């Protein structure tokens, strides 16, 4: 994304001529015909500057993000240099315990119940005002906070390590197989993993991923007493 927030047109042209030219070629013609006066006159800037998100970033080194609409509700740490688009929910928290609690089945079930469902696949839609804003985070003592923080960091690092090692490995693929493992755990007579699922299982070390999530679930429920 090209973000010229805080720069006037001349500053953008002088300091970043290559990016400015891209906007000249691809953005200016559309903005000239926009009915919004601000969009027309400030054509090199984003239409919505989102100052509330910029304020949230102050003092952070990273943030938690989740896709607005997704088959599986996953949360991960994103580097602050990455700008989220409209399909990404930005959460201005950077602690491991927050990531763990949001990744727990308690929160994902809450999100499924309070959010919506969209698309052909009827995927869950994360409504930040209800799914996040009204979610009752537990009050953690120091031991609980340290344990959940370690688990959250481990979850995030583990998934990124697996994807770094296997460029074709997706979060959706790993979590499809994780759900199949849970299905088999609940019903040993269920259909075994397919060849494709077994390949994802080995690349993603999905049994280990499941174990981390199980530990997160146990620790989160403990935090609520």
JSON list of C-alpha atoms in Angstrom, two decimals:
[
{"chain": "A", "resi": 1, "resn": "UNK", "atom": "CA", "xyz": [0.00, 0.00, 0.00]},
{"chain": "A", "resi": 2, "resn": "UNK", "atom": "CA", "xyz": [1.16, 3.51, -0.75]},
{"chain": "A", "resi": 3, "resn": "UNK", "atom": "CA", "xyz": [0.58, 5.63, 2.35]},
{"chain": "A", "resi": 4, "resn": "UNK", "atom": "CA", "xyz": [1.40, 9.33, 1.96]},
{"chain": "A", "resi": 5, "resn": "UNK", "atom": "CA", "xyz": [-0.31, 10.29, 5.22]},
{"chain": "A", "resi": 6, "resn": "UNK", "atom": "CA", "xyz": [1.03, 13.63, 6.47]},
{"chain": "A", "resi": 7, "resn": "UNK", "atom": "CA", "xyz": [2.58, 14.62, 3.12]},
{"chain": "A", "resi": 8, "resn": "UNK", "atom": "CA", "xyz": [1.30, 17.28, 0.78]},
{"chain": "A", "resi": 9, "resn": "UNK", "atom": "CA", "xyz": [1.36, 16.62, -2.95]},
{"chain": "A", "resi": 10, "resn": "UNK", "atom": "CA", "xyz": [4.68, 18.35, -3.54]},
{"chain": "A", "resi": 11, "resn": "UNK", "atom": "CA", "xyz": [6.38, 16.44, -0.70]},
{"chain": "A", "resi": 12, "resn": "UNK", "atom": "CA", "xyz": [5.10, 13.15, -2.06]},
{"chain": "A", "resi": 13, "resn": "UNK", "atom": "CA", "xyz": [6.34, 14.02, -5.56]},
{"chain": "A", "resi": 14, "resn": "UNK", "atom": "CA", "xyz": [9.78, 15.20, -4.39]},
{"chain": "A", "resi": 15, "resn": "UNK", "atom": "CA", "xyz": [10.50, 12.48, -1.80]},
{"chain": "A", "resi": 16, "resn": "UNK", "atom": "CA", "xyz": [8.91, 9.45, -3.49]},
{"chain": "A", "resi": 17, "resn": "UNK", "atom": "CA", "xyz": [8.77, 10.12, -7.26]},
{"chain": "A", "resi": 18, "resn": "UNK", "atom": "CA", "xyz": [8.36, 6.45, -8.30]},
{"chain": "A", "resi": 19, "resn": "UNK", "atom": "CA", "xyz": [5.40, 5.93, -5.98]},
{"chain": "A", "resi": 20, "resn": "UNK", "atom": "CA", "xyz": [3.95, 9.29, -6.93]},
{"chain": "A", "resi": 21, "resn": "UNK", "atom": "CA", "xyz": [4.11, 8.36, -10.62]},
{"chain": "A", "resi": 22, "resn": "UNK", "atom": "CA", "xyz": [2.27, 5.09, -9.91]},
{"chain": "A", "resi": 23, "resn": "UNK", "atom": "CA", "xyz": [-0.54, 7.11, -8.33]},
{"chain": "A", "resi": 24, "resn": "UNK", "atom": "CA", "xyz": [-0.53, 9.52, -11.26]},
{"chain": "A", "resi": 25, "resn": "UNK", "atom": "CA", "xyz": [-0.97, 6.64, -13.69]},
{"chain": "A", "resi": 26, "resn": "UNK", "atom": "CA", "xyz": [-3.45, 4.52, -11.72]},
{"chain": "A", "resi": 27, "resn": "UNK", "atom": "CA", "xyz": [-5.31, 6.69, -9.20]},
{"chain": "A", "resi": 28, "resn": "UNK", "atom": "CA", "xyz": [-5.59, 10.31, -10.36]},
{"chain": "A", "resi": 29, "resn": "UNK", "atom": "CA", "xyz": [-8.06, 9.68, -13.20]},
{"chain": "A", "resi": 30, "resn": "UNK", "atom": "CA", "xyz": [-10.52, 7.92, -10.88]},
{"chain": "A", "resi": 31, "resn": "UNK", "atom": "CA", "xyz": [-10.17, 10.49, -8.11]},
{"chain": "A", "resi": 32, "resn": "UNK", "atom": "CA", "xyz": [-10.82, 13.41, -10.47]},
{"chain": "A", "resi": 33, "resn": "UNK", "atom": "CA", "xyz": [-14.34, 12.05, -10.97]},
{"chain": "A", "resi": 34, "resn": "UNK", "atom": "CA", "xyz": [-15.03, 11.18, -7.34]},
{"chain": "A", "resi": 35, "resn": "UNK", "atom": "CA", "xyz": [-18.06, 12.92, -5.86]},
{"chain": "A", "resi": 36, "resn": "UNK", "atom": "CA", "xyz": [-16.28, 13.37, -2.51]},
{"chain": "A", "resi": 37, "resn": "UNK", "atom": "CA", "xyz": [-14.52, 16.77, -2.53]},
{"chain": "A", "resi": 38, "resn": "UNK", "atom": "CA", "xyz": [-11.79, 15.61, -0.14]},
{"chain": "A", "resi": 39, "resn": "UNK", "atom": "CA", "xyz": [-11.08, 12.57, -2.33]},
{"chain": "A", "resi": 40, "resn": "UNK", "atom": "CA", "xyz": [-10.78, 14.78, -5.41]},
{"chain": "A", "resi": 41, "resn": "UNK", "atom": "CA", "xyz": [-8.60, 17.48, -3.85]},
{"chain": "A", "resi": 42, "resn": "UNK", "atom": "CA", "xyz": [-6.34, 15.10, -1.88]},
{"chain": "A", "resi": 43, "resn": "UNK", "atom": "CA", "xyz": [-6.14, 12.48, -4.60]},
{"chain": "A", "resi": 44, "resn": "UNK", "atom": "CA", "xyz": [-2.65, 11.18, -3.58]},
{"chain": "A", "resi": 45, "resn": "UNK", "atom": "CA", "xyz": [-3.88, 10.27, -0.08]},
{"chain": "A", "resi": 46, "resn": "UNK", "atom": "CA", "xyz": [-5.98, 7.39, 1.12]},
{"chain": "A", "resi": 47, "resn": "UNK", "atom": "CA", "xyz": [-9.64, 8.19, 1.20]},
{"chain": "A", "resi": 48, "resn": "UNK", "atom": "CA", "xyz": [-9.85, 7.44, 4.91]},
{"chain": "A", "resi": 49, "resn": "UNK", "atom": "CA", "xyz": [-6.76, 8.19, 7.00]},
{"chain": "A", "resi": 50, "resn": "UNK", "atom": "CA", "xyz": [-8.05, 6.14, 10.00]},
{"chain": "A", "resi": 51, "resn": "UNK", "atom": "CA", "xyz": [-6.36, 8.24, 12.72]},
{"chain": "A", "resi": 52, "resn": "UNK", "atom": "CA", "xyz": [-7.79, 5.97, 15.42]},
{"chain": "A", "resi": 53, "resn": "UNK", "atom": "CA", "xyz": [-5.70, 3.06, 14.09]},
{"chain": "A", "resi": 54, "resn": "UNK", "atom": "CA", "xyz": [-2.63, 5.26, 13.79]},
{"chain": "A", "resi": 55, "resn": "UNK", "atom": "CA", "xyz": [-3.09, 6.31, 17.44]},
{"chain": "A", "resi": 56, "resn": "UNK", "atom": "CA", "xyz": [-3.38, 2.67, 18.48]},
{"chain": "A", "resi": 57, "resn": "UNK", "atom": "CA", "xyz": [0.00, 1.93, 16.89]},
{"chain": "A", "resi": 58, "resn": "UNK", "atom": "CA", "xyz": [1.85, 4.42, 19.11]},
{"chain": "A", "resi": 59, "resn": "UNK", "atom": "CA", "xyz": [4.26, 2.51, 21.34]},
{"chain": "A", "resi": 60, "resn": "UNK", "atom": "CA", "xyz": [3.60, -0.86, 19.66]},
{"chain": "A", "resi": 61, "resn": "UNK", "atom": "CA", "xyz": [6.16, -3.02, 17.87]},
{"chain": "A", "resi": 62, "resn": "UNK", "atom": "CA", "xyz": [3.49, -5.32, 16.41]},
{"chain": "A", "resi": 63, "resn": "UNK", "atom": "CA", "xyz": [-0.25, -5.87, 16.50]},
{"chain": "A", "resi": 64, "resn": "UNK", "atom": "CA", "xyz": [-2.73, -8.74, 16.51]},
{"chain": "A", "resi": 65, "resn": "UNK", "atom": "CA", "xyz": [-4.75, -9.32, 13.35]},
{"chain": "A", "resi": 66, "resn": "UNK", "atom": "CA", "xyz": [-7.46, -11.63, 12.10]},
{"chain": "A", "resi": 67, "resn": "UNK", "atom": "CA", "xyz": [-9.26, -11.86, 8.76]},
{"chain": "A", "resi": 68, "resn": "UNK", "atom": "CA", "xyz": [-12.67, -10.24, 8.93]},
{"chain": "A", "resi": 69, "resn": "UNK", "atom": "CA", "xyz": [-14.26, -13.24, 7.18]},
{"chain": "A", "resi": 70, "resn": "UNK", "atom": "CA", "xyz": [-12.65, -16.67, 7.54]},
{"chain": "A", "resi": 71, "resn": "UNK", "atom": "CA", "xyz": [-13.47, -20.35, 7.72]},
{"chain": "A", "resi": 72, "resn": "UNK", "atom": "CA", "xyz": [-11.34, -20.67, 10.85]},
{"chain": "A", "resi": 73, "resn": "UNK", "atom": "CA", "xyz": [-10.90, -17.86, 13.36]},
{"chain": "A", "resi": 74, "resn": "UNK", "atom": "CA", "xyz": [-7.15, -17.38, 13.65]},
{"chain": "A", "resi": 75, "resn": "UNK", "atom": "CA", "xyz": [-5.17, -14.56, 15.25]},
{"chain": "A", "resi": 76, "resn": "UNK", "atom": "CA", "xyz": [-1.52, -13.76, 14.62]},
{"chain": "A", "resi": 77, "resn": "UNK", "atom": "CA", "xyz": [1.10, -11.12, 15.26]},
{"chain": "A", "resi": 78, "resn": "UNK", "atom": "CA", "xyz": [1.77, -8.73, 12.37]},
{"chain": "A", "resi": 79, "resn": "UNK", "atom": "CA", "xyz": [4.78, -6.43, 12.09]},
{"chain": "A", "resi": 80, "resn": "UNK", "atom": "CA", "xyz": [3.89, -2.77, 12.54]},
{"chain": "A", "resi": 81, "resn": "UNK", "atom": "CA", "xyz": [5.27, -1.97, 9.08]},
{"chain": "A", "resi": 82, "resn": "UNK", "atom": "CA", "xyz": [2.43, -3.99, 7.55]},
{"chain": "A", "resi": 83, "resn": "UNK", "atom": "CA", "xyz": [-0.66, -1.87, 6.88]},
{"chain": "A", "resi": 84, "resn": "UNK", "atom": "CA", "xyz": [-3.97, -3.75, 7.28]},
{"chain": "A", "resi": 85, "resn": "UNK", "atom": "CA", "xyz": [-6.60, -3.35, 4.59]},
{"chain": "A", "resi": 86, "resn": "UNK", "atom": "CA", "xyz": [-10.37, -3.43, 5.01]},
{"chain": "A", "resi": 87, "resn": "UNK", "atom": "CA", "xyz": [-10.46, -7.24, 5.19]},
{"chain": "A", "resi": 88, "resn": "UNK", "atom": "CA", "xyz": [-8.16, -7.34, 8.22]},
{"chain": "A", "resi": 89, "resn": "UNK", "atom": "CA", "xyz": [-9.27, -6.62, 11.79]},
{"chain": "A", "resi": 90, "resn": "UNK", "atom": "CA", "xyz": [-6.55, -4.57, 13.54]},
{"chain": "A", "resi": 91, "resn": "UNK", "atom": "CA", "xyz": [-6.27, -5.19, 17.30]},
{"chain": "A", "resi": 92, "resn": "UNK", "atom": "CA", "xyz": [-3.95, -2.78, 19.11]},
{"chain": "A", "resi": 93, "resn": "UNK", "atom": "CA", "xyz": [-2.46, -5.36, 21.47]},
{"chain": "A", "resi": 94, "resn": "UNK", "atom": "CA", "xyz": [0.98, -6.96, 21.31]},
{"chain": "A", "resi": 95, "resn": "UNK", "atom": "CA", "xyz": [1.16, -9.33, 24.32]},
{"chain": "A", "resi": 96, "resn": "UNK", "atom": "CA", "xyz": [1.33, -13.10, 24.04]},
{"chain": "A", "resi": 97, "resn": "UNK", "atom": "CA", "xyz": [-1.37, -13.65, 26.65]},
{"chain": "A", "resi": 98, "resn": "UNK", "atom": "CA", "xyz": [-3.84, -11.56, 24.59]},
{"chain": "A", "resi": 99, "resn": "UNK", "atom": "CA", "xyz": [-3.05, -13.63, 21.48]},
{"chain": "A", "resi": 100, "resn": "UNK", "atom": "CA", "xyz": [-3.52, -16.86, 23.45]},
{"chain": "A", "resi": 101, "resn": "UNK", "atom": "CA", "xyz": [-6.88, -15.85, 24.91]},
{"chain": "A", "resi": 102, "resn": "UNK", "atom": "CA", "xyz": [-8.18, -14.67, 21.53]},
{"chain": "A", "resi": 103, "resn": "UNK", "atom": "CA", "xyz": [-6.95, -17.96, 19.97]},
{"chain": "A", "resi": 104, "resn": "UNK", "atom": "CA", "xyz": [-8.71, -20.11, 22.57]},
{"chain": "A", "resi": 105, "resn": "UNK", "atom": "CA", "xyz": [-11.82, -22.06, 21.71]},
{"chain": "A", "resi": 106, "resn": "UNK", "atom": "CA", "xyz": [-13.67, -20.06, 24.34]},
{"chain": "A", "resi": 107, "resn": "UNK", "atom": "CA", "xyz": [-13.13, -16.85, 22.36]},
{"chain": "A", "resi": 108, "resn": "UNK", "atom": "CA", "xyz": [-13.59, -18.40, 18.92]},
{"chain": "A", "resi": 109, "resn": "UNK", "atom": "CA", "xyz": [-16.92, -19.91, 20.01]},
{"chain": "A", "resi": 110, "resn": "UNK", "atom": "CA", "xyz": [-17.88, -16.49, 21.42]},
{"chain": "A", "resi": 111, "resn": "UNK", "atom": "CA", "xyz": [-16.93, -14.88, 18.09]},
{"chain": "A", "resi": 112, "resn": "UNK", "atom": "CA", "xyz": [-18.98, -17.41, 16.13]},
{"chain": "A", "resi": 113, "resn": "UNK", "atom": "CA", "xyz": [-21.99, -16.75, 18.37]},
{"chain": "A", "resi": 114, "resn": "UNK", "atom": "CA", "xyz": [-21.79, -12.95, 18.34]},
{"chain": "A", "resi": 115, "resn": "UNK", "atom": "CA", "xyz": [-20.51, -12.38, 14.79]},
{"chain": "A", "resi": 116, "resn": "UNK", "atom": "CA", "xyz": [-22.14, -13.10, 11.45]},
{"chain": "A", "resi": 117, "resn": "UNK", "atom": "CA", "xyz": [-21.80, -15.55, 8.57]},
{"chain": "A", "resi": 118, "resn": "UNK", "atom": "CA", "xyz": [-20.94, -14.62, 4.99]},
{"chain": "A", "resi": 119, "resn": "UNK", "atom": "CA", "xyz": [-20.17, -16.03, 1.58]},
{"chain": "A", "resi": 120, "resn": "UNK", "atom": "CA", "xyz": [-20.73, -19.26, -0.30]},
{"chain": "A", "resi": 121, "resn": "UNK", "atom": "CA", "xyz": [-18.97, -21.21, 2.43]},
{"chain": "A", "resi": 122, "resn": "UNK", "atom": "CA", "xyz": [-20.97, -19.48, 5.16]},
{"chain": "A", "resi": 123, "resn": "UNK", "atom": "CA", "xyz": [-17.71, -18.39, 6.82]},
{"chain": "A", "resi": 124, "resn": "UNK", "atom": "CA", "xyz": [-17.61, -16.58, 10.15]},
{"chain": "A", "resi": 125, "resn": "UNK", "atom": "CA", "xyz": [-17.50, -12.78, 10.06]},
{"chain": "A", "resi": 126, "resn": "UNK", "atom": "CA", "xyz": [-15.66, -11.08, 12.93]},
{"chain": "A", "resi": 127, "resn": "UNK", "atom": "CA", "xyz": [-17.64, -8.05, 14.06]},
{"chain": "A", "resi": 128, "resn": "UNK", "atom": "CA", "xyz": [-15.11, -6.05, 16.09]},
{"chain": "A", "resi": 129, "resn": "UNK", "atom": "CA", "xyz": [-17.71, -4.18, 18.16]},
{"chain": "A", "resi": 130, "resn": "UNK", "atom": "CA", "xyz": [-19.46, -7.37, 19.32]},
{"chain": "A", "resi": 131, "resn": "UNK", "atom": "CA", "xyz": [-16.85, -10.13, 18.94]},
{"chain": "A", "resi": 132, "resn": "UNK", "atom": "CA", "xyz": [-14.01, -8.12, 20.46]},
{"chain": "A", "resi": 133, "resn": "UNK", "atom": "CA", "xyz": [-15.46, -5.03, 22.09]},
{"chain": "A", "resi": 134, "resn": "UNK", "atom": "CA", "xyz": [-17.90, -6.95, 24.31]},
{"chain": "A", "resi": 135, "resn": "UNK", "atom": "CA", "xyz": [-15.68, -9.95, 25.02]},
{"chain": "A", "resi": 136, "resn": "UNK", "atom": "CA", "xyz": [-15.04, -10.32, 28.79]},
{"chain": "A", "resi": 137, "resn": "UNK", "atom": "CA", "xyz": [-11.29, -10.87, 29.08]},
{"chain": "A", "resi": 138, "resn": "UNK", "atom": "CA", "xyz": [-10.30, -12.69, 32.28]},
{"chain": "A", "resi": 139, "resn": "UNK", "atom": "CA", "xyz": [-8.39, -10.99, 35.09]},
{"chain": "A", "resi": 140, "resn": "UNK", "atom": "CA", "xyz": [-5.02, -12.76, 35.16]},
{"chain": "A", "resi": 141, "resn": "UNK", "atom": "CA", "xyz": [-2.68, -13.22, 38.08]},
{"chain": "A", "resi": 142, "resn": "UNK", "atom": "CA", "xyz": [1.05, -13.07, 37.34]},
{"chain": "A", "resi": 143, "resn": "UNK", "atom": "CA", "xyz": [1.44, -16.83, 36.96]},
{"chain": "A", "resi": 144, "resn": "UNK", "atom": "CA", "xyz": [-1.52, -17.15, 34.59]},
{"chain": "A", "resi": 145, "resn": "UNK", "atom": "CA", "xyz": [-0.37, -14.17, 32.55]},
{"chain": "A", "resi": 146, "resn": "UNK", "atom": "CA", "xyz": [3.17, -15.58, 32.18]},
{"chain": "A", "resi": 147, "resn": "UNK", "atom": "CA", "xyz": [1.87, -19.01, 31.17]},
{"chain": "A", "resi": 148, "resn": "UNK", "atom": "CA", "xyz": [-0.59, -17.66, 28.60]},
{"chain": "A", "resi": 149, "resn": "UNK", "atom": "CA", "xyz": [2.02, -15.25, 27.28]},
{"chain": "A", "resi": 150, "resn": "UNK", "atom": "CA", "xyz": [4.44, -18.13, 26.67]},
{"chain": "A", "resi": 151, "resn": "UNK", "atom": "CA", "xyz": [1.74, -20.16, 24.94]},
{"chain": "A", "resi": 152, "resn": "UNK", "atom": "CA", "xyz": [0.70, -17.26, 22.71]},
{"chain": "A", "resi": 153, "resn": "UNK", "atom": "CA", "xyz": [4.29, -16.62, 21.64]},
{"chain": "A", "resi": 154, "resn": "UNK", "atom": "CA", "xyz": [4.81, -20.33, 21.00]},
{"chain": "A", "resi": 155, "resn": "UNK", "atom": "CA", "xyz": [1.66, -20.60, 18.87]},
{"chain": "A", "resi": 156, "resn": "UNK", "atom": "CA", "xyz": [2.57, -17.63, 16.70]},
{"chain": "A", "resi": 157, "resn": "UNK", "atom": "CA", "xyz": [6.20, -18.67, 16.24]},
{"chain": "A", "resi": 158, "resn": "UNK", "atom": "CA", "xyz": [5.32, -22.31, 15.53]},
{"chain": "A", "resi": 159, "resn": "UNK", "atom": "CA", "xyz": [2.91, -21.55, 12.69]},
{"chain": "A", "resi": 160, "resn": "UNK", "atom": "CA", "xyz": [5.27, -19.04, 11.11]},
{"chain": "A", "resi": 161, "resn": "UNK", "atom": "CA", "xyz": [8.16, -21.52, 11.31]},
{"chain": "A", "resi": 162, "resn": "UNK", "atom": "CA", "xyz": [6.12, -24.19, 9.54]},
{"chain": "A", "resi": 163, "resn": "UNK", "atom": "CA", "xyz": [5.04, -21.80, 6.79]},
{"chain": "A", "resi": 164, "resn": "UNK", "atom": "CA", "xyz": [8.58, -20.47, 6.37]},
{"chain": "A", "resi": 165, "resn": "UNK", "atom": "CA", "xyz": [9.78, -24.04, 5.82]},
{"chain": "A", "resi": 166, "resn": "UNK", "atom": "CA", "xyz": [6.94, -24.93, 3.42]},
{"chain": "A", "resi": 167, "resn": "UNK", "atom": "CA", "xyz": [5.88, -22.10, 1.10]},
{"chain": "A", "resi": 168, "resn": "UNK", "atom": "CA", "xyz": [2.75, -23.99, -0.04]},
{"chain": "A", "resi": 169, "resn": "UNK", "atom": "CA", "xyz": [1.46, -24.48, 3.51]},
{"chain": "A", "resi": 170, "resn": "UNK", "atom": "CA", "xyz": [-1.57, -22.32, 4.36]},
{"chain": "A", "resi": 171, "resn": "UNK", "atom": "CA", "xyz": [-3.25, -21.53, 7.66]},
{"chain": "A", "resi": 172, "resn": "UNK", "atom": "CA", "xyz": [-6.55, -22.81, 6.24]},
{"chain": "A", "resi": 173, "resn": "UNK", "atom": "CA", "xyz": [-4.91, -26.08, 5.26]},
{"chain": "A", "resi": 174, "resn": "UNK", "atom": "CA", "xyz": [-3.39, -26.60, 8.70]},
{"chain": "A", "resi": 175, "resn": "UNK", "atom": "CA", "xyz": [-6.62, -25.80, 10.49]},
{"chain": "A", "resi": 176, "resn": "UNK", "atom": "CA", "xyz": [-8.67, -28.02, 8.19]},
{"chain": "A", "resi": 177, "resn": "UNK", "atom": "CA", "xyz": [-6.45, -30.91, 9.29]},
{"chain": "A", "resi": 178, "resn": "UNK", "atom": "CA", "xyz": [-6.55, -29.80, 12.94]},
{"chain": "A", "resi": 179, "resn": "UNK", "atom": "CA", "xyz": [-10.35, -30.02, 12.86]},
{"chain": "A", "resi": 180, "resn": "UNK", "atom": "CA", "xyz": [-10.09, -33.47, 11.30]},
{"chain": "A", "resi": 181, "resn": "UNK", "atom": "CA", "xyz": [-7.81, -34.55, 14.16]},
{"chain": "A", "resi": 182, "resn": "UNK", "atom": "CA", "xyz": [-10.40, -33.31, 16.65]},
{"chain": "A", "resi": 183, "resn": "UNK", "atom": "CA", "xyz": [-13.08, -35.21, 14.74]},
{"chain": "A", "resi": 184, "resn": "UNK", "atom": "CA", "xyz": [-11.02, -38.41, 14.90]},
{"chain": "A", "resi": 185, "resn": "UNK", "atom": "CA", "xyz": [-10.31, -37.85, 18.59]},
{"chain": "A", "resi": 186, "resn": "UNK", "atom": "CA", "xyz": [-14.04, -37.59, 19.31]},
{"chain": "A", "resi": 187, "resn": "UNK", "atom": "CA", "xyz": [-14.97, -40.44, 16.95]},
{"chain": "A", "resi": 188, "resn": "UNK", "atom": "CA", "xyz": [-12.25, -43.01, 16.17]},
{"chain": "A", "resi": 189, "resn": "UNK", "atom": "CA", "xyz": [-14.53, -44.54, 13.51]},
{"chain": "A", "resi": 190, "resn": "UNK", "atom": "CA", "xyz": [-14.55, -41.33, 11.46]},
{"chain": "A", "resi": 191, "resn": "UNK", "atom": "CA", "xyz": [-12.96, -41.31, 8.03]},
{"chain": "A", "resi": 192, "resn": "UNK", "atom": "CA", "xyz": [-9.14, -41.36, 8.31]},
{"chain": "A", "resi": 193, "resn": "UNK", "atom": "CA", "xyz": [-7.04, -38.52, 6.93]},
{"chain": "A", "resi": 194, "resn": "UNK", "atom": "CA", "xyz": [-6.77, -38.43, 3.16]},
{"chain": "A", "resi": 195, "resn": "UNK", "atom": "CA", "xyz": [-3.42, -38.51, 1.42]},
{"chain": "A", "resi": 196, "resn": "UNK", "atom": "CA", "xyz": [-3.56, -34.73, 0.95]},
{"chain": "A", "resi": 197, "resn": "UNK", "atom": "CA", "xyz": [-4.45, -34.21, 4.61]},
{"chain": "A", "resi": 198, "resn": "UNK", "atom": "CA", "xyz": [-1.61, -36.48, 5.73]},
{"chain": "A", "resi": 199, "resn": "UNK", "atom": "CA", "xyz": [0.84, -34.43, 3.64]},
{"chain": "A", "resi": 200, "resn": "UNK", "atom": "CA", "xyz": [-0.36, -31.19, 5.29]},
{"chain": "A", "resi": 201, "resn": "UNK", "atom": "CA", "xyz": [-0.23, -32.91, 8.67]},
{"chain": "A", "resi": 202, "resn": "UNK", "atom": "CA", "xyz": [3.45, -33.76, 8.18]},
{"chain": "A", "resi": 203, "resn": "UNK", "atom": "CA", "xyz": [4.47, -30.37, 6.78]},
{"chain": "A", "resi": 204, "resn": "UNK", "atom": "CA", "xyz": [2.53, -28.42, 9.39]},
{"chain": "A", "resi": 205, "resn": "UNK", "atom": "CA", "xyz": [3.22, -30.79, 12.29]},
{"chain": "A", "resi": 206, "resn": "UNK", "atom": "CA", "xyz": [-0.47, -30.39, 13.00]},
{"chain": "A", "resi": 207, "resn": "UNK", "atom": "CA", "xyz": [-0.54, -32.76, 15.97]},
{"chain": "A", "resi": 208, "resn": "UNK", "atom": "CA", "xyz": [1.92, -30.42, 17.67]},
{"chain": "A", "resi": 209, "resn": "UNK", "atom": "CA", "xyz": [-0.23, -27.43, 16.67]},
{"chain": "A", "resi": 210, "resn": "UNK", "atom": "CA", "xyz": [-3.25, -29.15, 18.19]},
{"chain": "A", "resi": 211, "resn": "UNK", "atom": "CA", "xyz": [-1.34, -29.78, 21.40]},
{"chain": "A", "resi": 212, "resn": "UNK", "atom": "CA", "xyz": [-0.46, -26.09, 21.68]},
{"chain": "A", "resi": 213, "resn": "UNK", "atom": "CA", "xyz": [-4.12, -25.14, 21.17]},
{"chain": "A", "resi": 214, "resn": "UNK", "atom": "CA", "xyz": [-5.22, -27.70, 23.76]},
{"chain": "A", "resi": 215, "resn": "UNK", "atom": "CA", "xyz": [-2.81, -26.17, 26.28]},
{"chain": "A", "resi": 216, "resn": "UNK", "atom": "CA", "xyz": [-4.11, -22.70, 25.42]},
{"chain": "A", "resi": 217, "resn": "UNK", "atom": "CA", "xyz": [-7.70, -23.85, 25.94]},
{"chain": "A", "resi": 218, "resn": "UNK", "atom": "CA", "xyz": [-6.87, -25.39, 29.32]},
{"chain": "A", "resi": 219, "resn": "UNK", "atom": "CA", "xyz": [-4.96, -22.32, 30.48]},
{"chain": "A", "resi": 220, "resn": "UNK", "atom": "CA", "xyz": [-7.72, -19.96, 29.33]},
{"chain": "A", "resi": 221, "resn": "UNK", "atom": "CA", "xyz": [-10.47, -21.87, 31.10]},
{"chain": "A", "resi": 222, "resn": "UNK", "atom": "CA", "xyz": [-8.28, -21.95, 34.21]},
{"chain": "A", "resi": 223, "resn": "UNK", "atom": "CA", "xyz": [-8.00, -18.16, 34.00]},
{"chain": "A", "resi": 224, "resn": "UNK", "atom": "CA", "xyz": [-11.79, -17.90, 34.22]},
{"chain": "A", "resi": 225, "resn": "UNK", "atom": "CA", "xyz": [-11.84, -20.20, 37.22]}
]
